[in-house]
Short mmCIF file of C-alpha atoms in Angstrom, two decimals:
data_model
loop_
_atom_site.label_atom_id
_atom_site.label_comp_id
_atom_site.label_asym_id
_atom_site.label_seq_id
_atom_site.Cartn_x
_atom_site.Cartn_y
_atom_site.Cartn_z
CA MET Z 1 31.72 6.54 13.55
CA SER Z 2 31.47 2.87 12.68
CA TRP Z 3 32.30 -0.56 14.00
CA THR Z 4 32.24 -4.21 13.12
CA ILE Z 5 31.22 -6.79 15.70
CA THR Z 6 32.46 -10.32 15.04
CA CYS Z 7 30.28 -12.96 16.70
CA SER Z 8 30.44 -16.70 17.00
CA CYS Z 9 27.21 -18.65 16.85
CA ASN Z 10 25.68 -22.08 16.60
CA PRO Z 11 24.90 -22.88 12.95
CA ASP Z 12 21.76 -24.67 14.12
CA SER Z 13 20.44 -21.30 15.34
CA PHE Z 14 20.94 -19.51 12.03
CA SER Z 15 17.23 -19.33 11.18
CA GLU Z 16 16.58 -17.65 14.56
CA ILE Z 17 19.52 -15.30 13.98
CA THR Z 18 18.14 -14.44 10.54
CA ALA Z 19 14.70 -13.67 12.03
CA LEU Z 20 16.22 -11.47 14.74
CA ALA Z 21 18.41 -9.67 12.19
CA ALA Z 22 15.30 -8.94 10.09
CA LYS Z 23 13.45 -7.50 13.10
CA MET Z 24 16.43 -5.39 14.09
CA THR Z 25 17.00 -4.15 10.55
CA GLU Z 26 13.36 -3.18 10.11
CA TYR Z 27 13.29 -1.31 13.43
CA PHE Z 28 16.57 0.56 12.97
CA GLN Z 29 15.88 1.42 9.34
CA SER Z 30 12.45 2.84 10.24
CA ASN Z 31 13.44 4.63 13.45
CA GLU Z 32 17.06 5.76 13.06
CA PRO Z 33 17.55 8.02 10.03
CA ASP Z 34 21.10 8.86 11.18
CA THR Z 35 22.13 5.20 11.21
CA THR Z 36 23.69 4.99 7.77
CA ASN Z 37 24.65 1.29 7.66
CA PHE Z 38 23.41 -1.71 9.61
CA GLU Z 39 24.40 -4.98 7.95
CA PHE Z 40 24.68 -8.63 8.95
CA SER Z 41 27.05 -10.99 7.11
CA ALA Z 42 27.64 -14.69 7.76
CA SER Z 43 30.35 -17.22 7.01
CA ALA Z 44 29.45 -20.08 4.67
CA ALA Z 45 29.29 -22.44 7.65
CA HIS Z 46 26.94 -20.04 9.54
CA ASP Z 47 29.19 -20.27 12.59
CA GLU Z 48 30.36 -16.64 12.43
CA VAL Z 49 28.38 -13.45 11.94
CA HIS Z 50 29.72 -9.94 11.42
CA VAL Z 51 27.56 -6.92 12.15
CA TYR Z 52 28.71 -3.71 10.45
CA GLU Z 53 27.27 -0.48 11.84
CA ARG Z 54 27.86 3.14 10.79
CA TYR Z 55 26.40 6.31 12.26
CA SER Z 56 26.40 9.91 11.07
CA ASN Z 57 27.57 11.03 14.52
CA SER Z 58 28.34 9.85 18.04
CA ALA Z 59 24.97 11.00 19.39
CA GLN Z 60 23.17 8.65 16.99
CA ALA Z 61 25.49 5.78 17.90
CA LEU Z 62 24.64 6.29 21.58
CA LEU Z 63 20.90 6.36 20.83
CA HIS Z 64 21.30 3.16 18.84
CA MET Z 65 23.19 1.43 21.63
CA LYS Z 66 20.39 2.28 24.08
CA ALA Z 67 17.64 1.09 21.73
CA PHE Z 68 19.60 -2.09 20.99
CA GLY Z 69 20.01 -2.84 24.70
CA ASP Z 70 16.40 -2.09 25.56
CA MET Z 71 14.80 -3.95 22.64
CA PHE Z 72 17.17 -6.59 21.30
CA GLY Z 73 20.12 -7.09 23.62
CA SER Z 74 18.84 -10.14 25.44
CA ASP Z 75 17.79 -12.00 22.29
CA PHE Z 76 21.00 -11.04 20.48
CA MET Z 77 23.23 -12.25 23.32
CA GLY Z 78 21.21 -15.47 23.55
CA LEU Z 79 22.06 -16.31 19.94
CA LEU Z 80 25.38 -14.60 19.24
CA THR Z 81 28.60 -14.34 21.22
CA PRO Z 82 30.62 -11.21 20.45
CA VAL Z 83 34.29 -12.13 20.18
CA LYS Z 84 35.81 -8.97 18.67
CA VAL Z 85 34.81 -5.38 18.09
CA VAL Z 86 36.76 -3.08 15.79
CA ALA Z 87 35.82 0.61 15.97
CA TYR Z 88 36.61 3.29 13.38
CA GLY Z 89 36.26 7.04 13.26
CA PHE Z 90 36.19 9.82 15.79
CA PRO Z 91 33.87 8.96 18.70
CA SER Z 92 32.94 11.51 21.33
CA ASP Z 93 34.28 10.93 24.84
CA GLU Z 94 30.81 9.71 25.89
CA LEU Z 95 30.66 7.18 23.04
CA SER Z 96 34.24 6.04 23.71
CA SER Z 97 33.25 5.40 27.31
CA ALA Z 98 30.13 3.46 26.26
CA LEU Z 99 32.12 1.37 23.79
CA SER Z 100 34.81 0.54 26.36
CA ALA Z 101 32.57 -2.21 27.78
CA LEU Z 102 33.08 -4.03 24.45
CA SER Z 103 36.90 -3.76 24.67
CA PRO Z 104 37.12 -2.60 21.05
CA VAL Z 105 40.21 -2.48 18.93
CA LYS Z 106 40.27 1.23 18.04
CA MET Z 107 41.49 2.08 14.58
CA THR Z 108 42.48 5.69 13.88
CA SER Z 109 41.45 7.06 10.51
CA PHE Z 110 44.25 8.93 8.79
CA GLN Z 111 43.08 9.29 5.16
CA GLY Z 112 39.96 8.85 3.06
CA PHE Z 113 36.34 10.00 2.93
CA TYR Z 114 32.74 8.84 3.27
CA ARG Z 115 29.48 10.27 1.98
#
């Protein structure tokens, strides 16, 4: 299960966004062994940020969503405005329900692999 969140942001806030991304990365890398990717990327103008997330299973994705909301949600939403979410993979019904609040574009995998 994975998704990309596209966010708009104020370029003047990029140093704050970078600091928050570092805190989030450190926490999730240390506390979520089944989170396999958690990456921030920015446009050259620093007015758009993409967050790519991948989980070994739906249960881990749900745990991540809860931790994100409890620990970082308010700060994240204060700096970044999600404008599009694209979800990939085979989410459980519970994860699909949780993701529905983000109105994701759901892509259906039909070929390939990951390790």
